[in-house]
Structures are given as C-alpha cells and as structure tokens.
XYZ file of C-alpha atoms in Angstrom:
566
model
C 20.332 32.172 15.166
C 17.628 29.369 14.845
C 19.293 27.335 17.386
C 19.947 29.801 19.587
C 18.698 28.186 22.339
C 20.785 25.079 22.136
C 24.547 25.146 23.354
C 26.969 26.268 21.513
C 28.579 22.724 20.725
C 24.671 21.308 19.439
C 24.741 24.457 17.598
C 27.874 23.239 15.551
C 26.696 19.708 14.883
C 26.213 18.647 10.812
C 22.454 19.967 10.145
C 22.555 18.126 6.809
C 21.031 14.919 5.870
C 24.691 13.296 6.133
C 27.382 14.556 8.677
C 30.819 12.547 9.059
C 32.180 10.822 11.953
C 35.554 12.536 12.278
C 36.495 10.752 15.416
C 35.136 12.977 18.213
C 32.559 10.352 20.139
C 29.867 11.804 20.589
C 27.889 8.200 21.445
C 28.886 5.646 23.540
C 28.826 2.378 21.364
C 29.847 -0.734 22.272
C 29.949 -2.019 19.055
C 32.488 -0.536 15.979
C 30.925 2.630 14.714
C 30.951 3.671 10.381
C 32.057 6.458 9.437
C 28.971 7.725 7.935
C 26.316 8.631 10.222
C 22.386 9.056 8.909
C 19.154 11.635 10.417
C 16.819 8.889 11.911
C 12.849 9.990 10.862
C 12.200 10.079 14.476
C 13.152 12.799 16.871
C 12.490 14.152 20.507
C 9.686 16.801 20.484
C 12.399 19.519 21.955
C 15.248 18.753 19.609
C 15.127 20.919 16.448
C 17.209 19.087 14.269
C 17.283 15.105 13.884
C 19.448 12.937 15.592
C 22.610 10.977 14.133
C 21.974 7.043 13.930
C 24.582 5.287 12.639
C 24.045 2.340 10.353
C 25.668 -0.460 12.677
C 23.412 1.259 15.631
C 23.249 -1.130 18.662
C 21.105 -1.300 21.125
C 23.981 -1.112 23.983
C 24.479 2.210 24.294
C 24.246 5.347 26.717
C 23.219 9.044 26.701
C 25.662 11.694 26.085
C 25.583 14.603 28.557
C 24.721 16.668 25.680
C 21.102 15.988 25.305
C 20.531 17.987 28.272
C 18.698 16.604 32.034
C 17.348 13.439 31.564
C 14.042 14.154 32.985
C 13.255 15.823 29.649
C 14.501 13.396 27.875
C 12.329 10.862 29.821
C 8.951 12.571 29.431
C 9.688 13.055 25.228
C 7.559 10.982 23.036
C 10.912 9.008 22.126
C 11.077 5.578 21.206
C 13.702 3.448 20.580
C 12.040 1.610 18.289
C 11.442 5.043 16.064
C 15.231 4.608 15.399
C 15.465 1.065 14.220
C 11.872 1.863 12.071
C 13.613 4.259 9.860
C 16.232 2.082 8.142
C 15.819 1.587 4.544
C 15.458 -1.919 3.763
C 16.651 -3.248 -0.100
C 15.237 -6.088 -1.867
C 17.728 -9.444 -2.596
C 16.191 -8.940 -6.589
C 13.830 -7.684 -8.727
C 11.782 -10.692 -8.374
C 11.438 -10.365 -4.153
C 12.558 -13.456 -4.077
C 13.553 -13.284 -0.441
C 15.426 -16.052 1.816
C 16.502 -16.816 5.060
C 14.532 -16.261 8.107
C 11.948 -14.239 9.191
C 12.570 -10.469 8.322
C 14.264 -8.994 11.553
C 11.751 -6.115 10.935
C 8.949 -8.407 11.656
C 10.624 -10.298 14.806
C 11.309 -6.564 16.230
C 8.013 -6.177 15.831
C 6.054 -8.460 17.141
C 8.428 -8.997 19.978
C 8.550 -5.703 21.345
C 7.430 -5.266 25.020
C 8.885 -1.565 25.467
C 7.003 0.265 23.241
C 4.410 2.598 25.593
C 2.904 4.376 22.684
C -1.111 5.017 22.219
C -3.120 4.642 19.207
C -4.029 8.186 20.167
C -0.665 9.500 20.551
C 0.351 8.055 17.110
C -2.218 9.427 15.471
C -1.608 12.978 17.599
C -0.088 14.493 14.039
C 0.257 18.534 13.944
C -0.249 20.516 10.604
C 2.976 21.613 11.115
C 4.867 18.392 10.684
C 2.494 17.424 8.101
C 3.713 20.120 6.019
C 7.721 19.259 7.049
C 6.687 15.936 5.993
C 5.507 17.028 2.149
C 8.898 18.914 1.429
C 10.569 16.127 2.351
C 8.548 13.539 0.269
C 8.951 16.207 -2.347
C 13.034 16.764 -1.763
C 13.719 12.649 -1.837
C 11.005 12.607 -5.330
C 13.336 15.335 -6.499
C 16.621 13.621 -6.195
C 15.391 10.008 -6.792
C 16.477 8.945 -3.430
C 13.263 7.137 -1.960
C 14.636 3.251 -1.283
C 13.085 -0.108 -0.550
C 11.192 -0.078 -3.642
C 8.961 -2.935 -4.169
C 9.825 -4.957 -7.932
C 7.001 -6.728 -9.330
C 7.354 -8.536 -11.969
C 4.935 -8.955 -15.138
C 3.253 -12.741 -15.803
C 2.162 -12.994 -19.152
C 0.032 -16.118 -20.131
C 0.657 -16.166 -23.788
C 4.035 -14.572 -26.299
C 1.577 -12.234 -28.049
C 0.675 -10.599 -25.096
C 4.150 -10.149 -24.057
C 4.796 -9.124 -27.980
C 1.933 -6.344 -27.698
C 3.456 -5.229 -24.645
C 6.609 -4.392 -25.402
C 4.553 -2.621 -28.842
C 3.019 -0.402 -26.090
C 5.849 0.248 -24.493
C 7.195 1.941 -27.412
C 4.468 4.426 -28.391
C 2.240 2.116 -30.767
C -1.659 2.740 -30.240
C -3.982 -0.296 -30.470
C -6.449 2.055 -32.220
C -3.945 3.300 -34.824
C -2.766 -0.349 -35.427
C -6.237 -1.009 -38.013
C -7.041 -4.217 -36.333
C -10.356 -3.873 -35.378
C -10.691 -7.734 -34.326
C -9.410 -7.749 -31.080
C -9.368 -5.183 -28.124
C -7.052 -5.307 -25.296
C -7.300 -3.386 -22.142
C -5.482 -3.843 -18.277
C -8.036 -3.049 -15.116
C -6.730 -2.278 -11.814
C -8.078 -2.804 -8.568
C -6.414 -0.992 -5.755
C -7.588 -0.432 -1.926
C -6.036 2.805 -1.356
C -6.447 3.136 2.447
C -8.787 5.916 3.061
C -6.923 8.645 5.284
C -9.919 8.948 8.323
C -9.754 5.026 8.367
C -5.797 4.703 8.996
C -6.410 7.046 11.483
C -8.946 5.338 12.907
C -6.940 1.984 13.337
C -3.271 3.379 13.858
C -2.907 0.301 15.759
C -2.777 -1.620 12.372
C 0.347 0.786 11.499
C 2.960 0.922 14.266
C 5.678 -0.802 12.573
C 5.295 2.782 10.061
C 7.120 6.241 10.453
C 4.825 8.670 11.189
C 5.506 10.863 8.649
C 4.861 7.783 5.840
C 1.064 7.912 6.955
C 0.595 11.533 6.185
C -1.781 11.667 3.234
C 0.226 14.869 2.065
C 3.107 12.232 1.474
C 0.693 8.761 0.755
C -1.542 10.594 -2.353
C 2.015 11.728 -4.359
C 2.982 7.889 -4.071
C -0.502 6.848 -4.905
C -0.978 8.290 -8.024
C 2.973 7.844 -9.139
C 1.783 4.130 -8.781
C -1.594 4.658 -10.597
C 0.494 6.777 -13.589
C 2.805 4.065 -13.820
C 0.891 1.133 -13.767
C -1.051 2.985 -16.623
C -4.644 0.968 -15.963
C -7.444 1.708 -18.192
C -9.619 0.604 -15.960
C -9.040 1.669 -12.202
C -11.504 0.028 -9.328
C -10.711 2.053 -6.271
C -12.007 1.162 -2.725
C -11.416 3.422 0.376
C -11.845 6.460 -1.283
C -12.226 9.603 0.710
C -14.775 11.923 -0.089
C -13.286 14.837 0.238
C -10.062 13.902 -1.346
C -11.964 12.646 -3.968
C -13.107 15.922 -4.328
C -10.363 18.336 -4.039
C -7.640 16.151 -5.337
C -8.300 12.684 -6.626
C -10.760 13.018 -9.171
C -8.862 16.105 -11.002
C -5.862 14.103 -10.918
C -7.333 11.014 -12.640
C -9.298 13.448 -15.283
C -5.614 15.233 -16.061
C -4.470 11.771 -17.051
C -7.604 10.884 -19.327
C -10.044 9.016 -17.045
C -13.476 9.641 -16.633
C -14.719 8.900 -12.684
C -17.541 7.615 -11.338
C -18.182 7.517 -7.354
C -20.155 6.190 -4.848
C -20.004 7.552 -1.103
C -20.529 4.588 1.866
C -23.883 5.743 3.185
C -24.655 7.197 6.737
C -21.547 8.815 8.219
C -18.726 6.680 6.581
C -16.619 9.408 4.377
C -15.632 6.900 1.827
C -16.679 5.026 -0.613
C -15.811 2.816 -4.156
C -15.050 4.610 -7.587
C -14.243 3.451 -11.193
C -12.609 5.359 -13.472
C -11.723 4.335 -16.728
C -10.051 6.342 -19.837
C -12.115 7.921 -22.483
C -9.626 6.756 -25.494
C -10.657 3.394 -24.695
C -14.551 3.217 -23.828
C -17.737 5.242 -23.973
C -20.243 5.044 -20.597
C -23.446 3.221 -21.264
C -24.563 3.458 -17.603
C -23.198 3.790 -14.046
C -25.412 1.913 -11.083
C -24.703 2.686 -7.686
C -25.330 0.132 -5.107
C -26.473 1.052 -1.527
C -26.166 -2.650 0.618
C -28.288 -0.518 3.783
C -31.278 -0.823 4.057
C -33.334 0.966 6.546
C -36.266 -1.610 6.624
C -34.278 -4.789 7.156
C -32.575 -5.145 10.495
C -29.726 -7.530 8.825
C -28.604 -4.981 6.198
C -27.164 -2.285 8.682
C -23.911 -1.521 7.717
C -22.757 1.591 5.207
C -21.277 -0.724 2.359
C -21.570 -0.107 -1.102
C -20.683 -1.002 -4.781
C -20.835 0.572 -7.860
C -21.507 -1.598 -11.381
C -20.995 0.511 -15.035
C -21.635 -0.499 -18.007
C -18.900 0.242 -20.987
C -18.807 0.527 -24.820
C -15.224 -0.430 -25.889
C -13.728 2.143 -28.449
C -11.853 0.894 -31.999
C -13.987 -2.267 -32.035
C -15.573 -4.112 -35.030
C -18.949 -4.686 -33.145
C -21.378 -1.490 -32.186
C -23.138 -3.010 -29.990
C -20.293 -4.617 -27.670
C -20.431 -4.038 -24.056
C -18.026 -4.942 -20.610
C -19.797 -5.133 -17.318
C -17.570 -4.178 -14.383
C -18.167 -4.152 -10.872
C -16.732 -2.358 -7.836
C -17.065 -3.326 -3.874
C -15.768 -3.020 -0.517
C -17.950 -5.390 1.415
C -17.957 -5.646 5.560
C -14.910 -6.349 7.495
C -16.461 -7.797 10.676
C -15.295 -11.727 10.785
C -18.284 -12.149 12.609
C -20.966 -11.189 10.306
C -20.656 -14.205 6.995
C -24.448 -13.486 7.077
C -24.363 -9.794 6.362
C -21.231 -10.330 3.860
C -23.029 -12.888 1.667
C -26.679 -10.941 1.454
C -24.272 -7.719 0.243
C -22.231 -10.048 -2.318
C -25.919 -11.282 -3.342
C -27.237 -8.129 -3.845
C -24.379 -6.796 -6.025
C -24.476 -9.554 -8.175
C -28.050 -9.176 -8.684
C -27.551 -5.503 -9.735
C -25.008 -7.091 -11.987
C -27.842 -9.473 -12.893
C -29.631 -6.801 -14.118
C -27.197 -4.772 -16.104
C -25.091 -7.572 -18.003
C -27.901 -8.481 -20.115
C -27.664 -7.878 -24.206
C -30.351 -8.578 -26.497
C -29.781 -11.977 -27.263
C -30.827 -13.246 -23.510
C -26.898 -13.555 -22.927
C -24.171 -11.469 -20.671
C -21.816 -9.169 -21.448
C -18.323 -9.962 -20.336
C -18.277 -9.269 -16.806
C -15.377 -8.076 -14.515
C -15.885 -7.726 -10.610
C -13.189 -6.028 -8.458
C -13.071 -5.056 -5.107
C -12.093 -5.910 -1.343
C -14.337 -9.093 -0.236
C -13.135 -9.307 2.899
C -12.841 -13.003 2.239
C -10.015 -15.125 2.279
C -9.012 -17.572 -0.538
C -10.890 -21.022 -0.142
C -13.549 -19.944 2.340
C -17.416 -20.327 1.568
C -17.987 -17.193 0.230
C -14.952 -17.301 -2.352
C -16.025 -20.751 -3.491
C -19.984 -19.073 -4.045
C -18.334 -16.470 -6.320
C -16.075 -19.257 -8.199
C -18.242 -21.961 -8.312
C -21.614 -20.737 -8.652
C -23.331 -22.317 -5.799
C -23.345 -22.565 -2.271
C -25.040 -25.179 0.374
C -24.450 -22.781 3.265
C -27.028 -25.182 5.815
C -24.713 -25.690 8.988
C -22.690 -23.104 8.396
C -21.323 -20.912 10.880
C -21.757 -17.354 10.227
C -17.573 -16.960 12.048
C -16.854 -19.585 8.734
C -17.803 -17.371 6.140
C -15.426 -15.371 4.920
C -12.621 -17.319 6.887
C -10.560 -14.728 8.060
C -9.818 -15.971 11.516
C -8.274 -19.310 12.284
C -10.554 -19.986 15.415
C -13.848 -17.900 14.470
C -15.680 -16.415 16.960
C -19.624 -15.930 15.461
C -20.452 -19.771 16.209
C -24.427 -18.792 15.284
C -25.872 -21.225 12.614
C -26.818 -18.687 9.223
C -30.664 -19.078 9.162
C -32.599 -20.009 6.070
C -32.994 -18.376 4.376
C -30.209 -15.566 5.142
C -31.526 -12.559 4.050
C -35.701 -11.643 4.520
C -38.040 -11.767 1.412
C -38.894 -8.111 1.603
C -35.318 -7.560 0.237
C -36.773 -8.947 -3.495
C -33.671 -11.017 -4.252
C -34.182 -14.451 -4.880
C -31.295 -17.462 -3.813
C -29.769 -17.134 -7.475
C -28.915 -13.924 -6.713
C -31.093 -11.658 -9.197
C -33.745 -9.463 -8.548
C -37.674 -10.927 -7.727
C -39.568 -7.049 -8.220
C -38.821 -6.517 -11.868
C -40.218 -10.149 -12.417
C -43.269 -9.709 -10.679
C -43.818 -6.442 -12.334
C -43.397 -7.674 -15.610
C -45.561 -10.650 -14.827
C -48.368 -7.963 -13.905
C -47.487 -5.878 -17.183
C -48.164 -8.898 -19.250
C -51.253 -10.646 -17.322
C -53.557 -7.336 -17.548
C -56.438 -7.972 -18.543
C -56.547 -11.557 -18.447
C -59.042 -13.477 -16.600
C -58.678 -15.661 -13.441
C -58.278 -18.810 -15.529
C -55.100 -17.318 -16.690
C -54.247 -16.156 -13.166
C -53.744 -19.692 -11.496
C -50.146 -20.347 -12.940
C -49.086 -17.067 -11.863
C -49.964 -18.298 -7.828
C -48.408 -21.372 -8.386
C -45.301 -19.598 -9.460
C -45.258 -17.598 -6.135
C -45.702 -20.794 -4.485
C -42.531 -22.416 -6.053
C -40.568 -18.425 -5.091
C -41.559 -19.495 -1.665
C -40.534 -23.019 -1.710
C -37.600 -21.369 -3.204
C -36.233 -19.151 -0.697
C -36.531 -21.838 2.200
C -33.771 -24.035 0.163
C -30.320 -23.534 2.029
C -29.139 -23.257 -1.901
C -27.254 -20.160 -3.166
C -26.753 -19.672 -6.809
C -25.706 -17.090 -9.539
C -25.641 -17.754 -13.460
C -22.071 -16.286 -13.824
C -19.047 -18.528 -14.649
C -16.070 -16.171 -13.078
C -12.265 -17.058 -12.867
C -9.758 -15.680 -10.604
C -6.986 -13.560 -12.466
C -4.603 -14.859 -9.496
C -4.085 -18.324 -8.137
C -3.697 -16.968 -4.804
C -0.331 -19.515 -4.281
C 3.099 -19.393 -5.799
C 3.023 -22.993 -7.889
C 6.519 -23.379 -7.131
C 6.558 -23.306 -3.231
C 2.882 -23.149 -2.171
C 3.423 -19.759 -0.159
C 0.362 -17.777 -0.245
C 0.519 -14.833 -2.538
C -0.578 -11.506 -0.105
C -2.237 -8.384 -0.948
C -2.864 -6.425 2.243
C -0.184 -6.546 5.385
C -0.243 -4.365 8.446
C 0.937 -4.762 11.900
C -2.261 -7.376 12.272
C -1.807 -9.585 9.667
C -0.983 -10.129 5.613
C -3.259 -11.757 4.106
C -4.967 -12.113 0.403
C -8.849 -9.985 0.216
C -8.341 -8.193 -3.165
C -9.639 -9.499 -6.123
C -10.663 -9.627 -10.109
C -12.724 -12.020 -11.127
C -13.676 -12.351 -14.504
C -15.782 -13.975 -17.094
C -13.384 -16.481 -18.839
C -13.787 -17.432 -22.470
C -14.008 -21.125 -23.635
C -10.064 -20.773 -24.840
C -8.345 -19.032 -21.765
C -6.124 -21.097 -20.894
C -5.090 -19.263 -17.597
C -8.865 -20.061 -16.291
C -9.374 -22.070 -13.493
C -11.018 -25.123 -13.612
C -14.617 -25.131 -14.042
C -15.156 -21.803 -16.048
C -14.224 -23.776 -19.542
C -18.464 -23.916 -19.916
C -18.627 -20.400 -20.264
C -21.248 -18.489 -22.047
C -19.898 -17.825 -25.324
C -17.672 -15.053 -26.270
C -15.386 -13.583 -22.679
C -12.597 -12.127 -21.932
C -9.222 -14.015 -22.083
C -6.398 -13.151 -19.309
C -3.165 -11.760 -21.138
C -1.225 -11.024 -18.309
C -1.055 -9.979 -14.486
C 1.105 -8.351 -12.293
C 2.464 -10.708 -9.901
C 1.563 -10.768 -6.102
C 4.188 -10.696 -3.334
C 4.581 -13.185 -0.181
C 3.982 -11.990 3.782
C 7.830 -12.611 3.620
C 8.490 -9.955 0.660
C 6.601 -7.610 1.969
C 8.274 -7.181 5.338
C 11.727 -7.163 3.410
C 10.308 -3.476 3.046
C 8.937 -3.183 6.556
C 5.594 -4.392 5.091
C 2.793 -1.640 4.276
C 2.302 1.341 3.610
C 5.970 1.695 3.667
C 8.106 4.652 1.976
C 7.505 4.094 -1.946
C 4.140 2.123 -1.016
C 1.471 3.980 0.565
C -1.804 2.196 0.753
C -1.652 -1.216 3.125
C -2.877 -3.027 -0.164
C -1.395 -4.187 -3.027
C -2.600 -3.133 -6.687
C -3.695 -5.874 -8.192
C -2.997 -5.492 -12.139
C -4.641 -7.531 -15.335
C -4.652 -7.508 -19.104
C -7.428 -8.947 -20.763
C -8.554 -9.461 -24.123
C -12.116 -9.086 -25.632
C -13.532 -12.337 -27.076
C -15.974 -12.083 -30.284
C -19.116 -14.481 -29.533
C-alpha cells in the first residue's frame, strides 16, 4: 500500500483531516487531552502523513516509541514551533476590537530562542509541496473552512454615501440611475508582496506556515480580496513580472479592468500597475516614471511610478479628467535623500499631466508605498506643501527607525541641477524650451530678462526650500480617535507599521479633510467612505501577515470618493 513502509500500527492511524481520541495514548501529555485531535501544517520530512496535535497541546510532553530512532527524528527539519504556528486564531468581533494582553502569538514569537531554522532553509520549498499546497488551498476554498478571517469594517463620512452603498449592493448602476451630476468611484491601493521579494527576506515571515507563502496559495486569496473589495480603481505595488504576465493581468481583464504596468528597472522583476474598469473611465494617457538615472550618481536605485490620466464615464462634463498616481519608493532608512528626489520627481511628472486648459489641476489621487512613516518630514512635504529640510538628517527622513542610523546632513540642494526639476517639484526643461520657442527671433535687448531668470533658477535651487502646488489630504488619520493606537498597514516578523497611502485632492466642502487642504483649488474630490485600518494588536490576533485568508504582508487600503464640479 502507500504506507507500506511504515509499521503496521502507523499504517492504521486516522489519515483524515480529523481522527478521534478513543482512549489509546498514543502521546504522553501532562496536561488533560480533548477528544478531538487536528493535522498540524507542519510535518517531519520522512513522515507521509501529518501528525495529530491536539488543541490543548502542551509543551511538556515526550516521544512515543512509534516515531521510530530518534536520531532521525533529530536530524528532520522539525520544529516545535511549526506546531503551535498552525492554530487557527478567531477574532473577539467583527470590529477586531481586541483586548487583553499582548497576543500569545506575538510573545511566542519574539521570545523564541530554540528555533535553528535558516532563511535559506525556509525558503528551501520543492514543486512538489507547492502543488500539495494548491489542493489544499483549493479543498478548504471548497468547503468554506479557511478561519481567522480578518473583519473590516466600512467608515462612511456622510448618510448618502452609506445610502448609495447599500443601492450598490443591491444591483443599481450609477450610470443607469440618470444623474449625470455626480460620479462616485472607490480606488484601492494594495502592496501585494511580490513572490521573488518574500523569498528574498523569509526572515520577515517566520511566524508563517510555509505552505501560506506559496504564491500558488497567496494569488487565489489575492484576487478573492481584489473581487470582493470590488475597486474601480486598483494601485498595485510589488507586482511580479511574470505573474503579471501569465496570471495577473488576465485575471483583472476577466473582471473588467483595463491594466497598465511599469517594470522596476535594471534587474528588479517587479514593478507598480493601475488598473481601473472600463464601465467607469476612458484612458487619456498612461506615463511611466523611471526614478534611475544613469547620469546622476544619487538616483541609483530601480524605483518607479506610474501616473494615468482618466476620463470618467456617465458624466455631465466632456472634458473632465482624474489624475492618479502609483509608487513604490526606496526602502533603505538610510537614504531620506534618495526617497525625497524620487517623491519630487513623481510629483513633477504629476506636475505635468494634471494640467486642464484653464491653468488649473485635475483632481489628483496618489497611491502607493512611501516608505515613510506618519508624521516624519517627508509625509508632512506631501501634506503640507513645503519642506525646510536644512539640518536634516538624511536617517530622519522617512522616520522609520526610532534611533536612525544615516546621521549625514542632506546637502543643498538634494538632488543635482542636471536632473531639470526645480525645488517646487515640476519640471525646469519644458520651461526652458518653451522660453526658446517663444524668444526666436528676438534680439538681445529682449534676451536680458531671460538671463536674469536663470539667475533667480539658480538662486533658486540653493534655497533649503521644498515645495509643490498640490493641496492633498490623507484618506486615513493614521490613529484610532478613540484610543490613539496607531492604525497599521504592513506587519511581519520585523515590525507593523503604517507606509501605505491615498492622498487626495480635497474639495473646499469635504469635511473628512484634514486641516489645511480647505484652500483647495476649486472643484476635488470629496471622501465618501474608507475601509477601516487595523491595530499591530489586531493583526497578530490572526498571527499577523500574510496569514491564511490574508496573503500579502500589507493591508488594502480602500476609498470612495466623489467627483466635485468646479
């Protein structure tokens, strides 16, 4: 038979999912066993079938004789933590709201001083059990028996949003309703954890079972997430090439979205894509973003972003227009110089794009993973619109480490003038050429104010001064207002921690704006509704992420907006 090999009495042990403790000890606890025993995820490489754990397991406990000499069992890739990973952990309530102490999870985790596992051994994953692992992600999807399931709640900001809602719920169209005075749509911006980069880091994911970071089992629970959050605008970051490819982008066009991708550049096999649904909006134009540059020393690093231009569908004005925006920008802690010359140069390409005809900006949405914590120097730039960055540390940046460790002062200016952006963020080249375009022809009389301007450019980009002209808002306030926790949207084995975003261009009457975006430009968008963010705490209720339901180490980050007339 299969387990031929195995004595006779192995042989007869359940080989279901669920076997039944009818008395015979077959364990050694010292502790009351139930009467229901459950397969742990984790096995020894030489055992065919998985082991019986039992719900109350303990950690006082002995080898049967069964499992054959103990030297095997010693040099198997077994873990007794791989046991206590693979309990199924339920939420309090739908609305995570969590108490007591510190998930046990967590303490496990971080206290653990047995665990001898590699990054590379971790990461060591066969074809084989990749394909084991698919039926069963496909067996529990069958049955409905995947548990820990994150609940997130909907905040909505005003009852007619909440009213609409509920209308969409039910089948009702926006385009089919005839009003032609307002137009609603959500945007998503989701960090789905590109496959070569978890492997990359497994270190980040050793509180995970190994068959949770397979992406035959993540990309199933990634797009179950992206169907049901039902986003008509999706900003992805971390997304594989080649999944993108084979898998991703066919997916997303089944469900009525048209994609538009841009690969990292140099050897990094991901990269930033927007994909939005045709029954909503029409493509006006799609603008990659390359932040290397080969002739600037500073600008070394593969990151990208990707800016697109969109028509709105079922609206009352032709030539209406959104702006939105995609990045990933650079991780390193270190490098606030690099991070803020990549932000600048993105918003200059959005600079360049937003324009209508009038000399105003479109509404403008910018998603994405900043790499920037809530509060630090470069979040403030993006908020407030300026940025005195003289004395400031380039560790200090992007303040994602308590006691940073890049003490260098950023120069001034940050980023060299060959690069052609100016310190408000928008491009110097087109200027100059148009300045050319218009002063053919003219004599040197005419010429003089033209060097003078250069002069002031020059005086310009020694100022310590950042700027940019847009007035953006935060969809979230980054703290629950009832108990001042910090809302989280990534959380590994390193830390949890808020580096998602969507900021948007608020219109004069949003009243879920933050302060200091009431003098917008006329016309906007005005925040319906979010979905709400989870605490550190939350999240390790579910033994944090990617976990069995959740399989990106991000959050999606959800918003409903509403199109303003100007």
């Amino acid at each position: 038979g299969r387990y031929s090999m195995l004595p006779r009495h192995v042989q007869r042990l359940g080989r279901d999912w669920i076997t039944h403790w009818n008395g015979c000890q077959i364990l050694a606890f010292n502790s009351p066993v139930s009467s229901c025993m459950r397969w742990a995820g984790h096995y020894p490489p030489w055992a065919s079938f998985p082991l019986p754990i039992s719900a109350d397991f303990s950690a006082n406990w002995r080898f049967p004789p069964f499992l054959g000499p103990w030297r095997q069992f010693q040099n198997s890739n077994w873990h007794l933590d791989n046991y206590t990973q693979s309990c199924c952990f339920h939420l309090p309530n739908p609305s995570m709201k969590s108490e007591g102490e510190e998930p046990l999870t967590k303490k496990r985790r971080l206290s653990d001083q047995d665990d001898t596992s590699t990054p590379e051994q971790e990461t060591n994953l066969s074809n084989q059990k990749e394909v084991s692992c698919l039926s069963v992600a496909q067996k529990e999807e069958k049955h409905g028996s995947k548990k820990g399931t994150i609940k997130r709640h909907w905040e909505y900001f005003c009852q007619e949003s909440k009213t609409m809602k509920i209308a969409k719920n039910k089948g009702s169209n926006q385009s089919s309703t005839g009003n032609q005075a307002t137009f609603d749509f959500t945007v998503m911006s989701y960090n789905i954890l590109s496959q070569n980069l978890l492997e990359d880091n497994s270190h980040l994911y050793k509180h995970c079972r190994q068959r949770l970071l397979f992406w035959t089992y993540r990309f199933p629970n990634i797009l179950q997430e992206i169907k049901e959050l039902d986003a008509d605008v999706l900003c992805l970051q971390e997304v594989q090439e080649d999944h993108y490819r084979t898998e991703i982008k066919s997916s997303l066009e089944s469900l009525g979205y048209h994609c538009e991708y841009k690969m990292r550049t140099g050897r990094k096999p991901d990269g930033c894509a927007i994909c939005f649904k045709t029954s909503k909006f029409s493509l006006i134009s799609s603008n990659p973003v390359e932040f290397f540059r080969r002739d600037i020393p500073l600008l070394d690093r593969d990151n990208v972003g990707l800016v697109v231009l969109l028509q709105p569908r079922f609206h009352c004005k032709a030539n209406a227009a959104i702006c939105i925006a995609n990045t990933h920008l650079l991780y390193n802690p270190r490098r606030g110089d690099i991070k803020l010359t990549q932000l600048a140069m993105l918003l200059a390409e959005i600079a360049s794009v937003a324009p209508q005809k009038d000399g105003s900006f479109c509404p403008i949405i910018i998603c994405g993973d900043f790499n920037s914590v809530p509060g630090s120097p470069l979040y403030r730039f993006i908020k407030e619109g300026k940025l005195n960055y003289e004395g400031l540390a380039i560790g200090k940046v992007s303040g994602q480490e308590q006691y940073p460790r890049g003490q260098r002062i950023l120069s001034i200016p940050i980023w060299p003038k060959k690069l052609g952006i100016s310190q408000n963020c928008v491009y110097e080249i087109n200027k100059r050429k148009q300045q050319k375009e218009e002063n053919a022809g003219e004599n040197l009389e005419a010429a003089k104010p033209d060097n003078t301007q250069e002069i002031v450019i020059a005086s310009e980009k020694l100022s310590s001064k950042l700027r940019h002209h847009f007035k953006l808002s935060s969809v979230y306030s980054h703290y629950f207002p009832e108990t001042g926790i910090p809302e989280v949207t990534t959380c590994h084995s390193r830390s949890a921690v808020t580096v998602d975003y969507i900021f948007y261009s608020a219109a004069n009457d949003d009243t879920a704006a933050q302060p200091g975006a009431e003098d917008s430009f006329c016309g906007g968008l005005k925040l319906l509704g979010r979905l709400a963010l989870l605490t550190e705490k939350d999240l390790w209720t579910v033994n944090g992420l990617p976990n069995e339901n959740n399989s990106s180490d991000h959050l999606p980050l959800l918003a409903e907006f509403r199109l303003i007339e100007r």
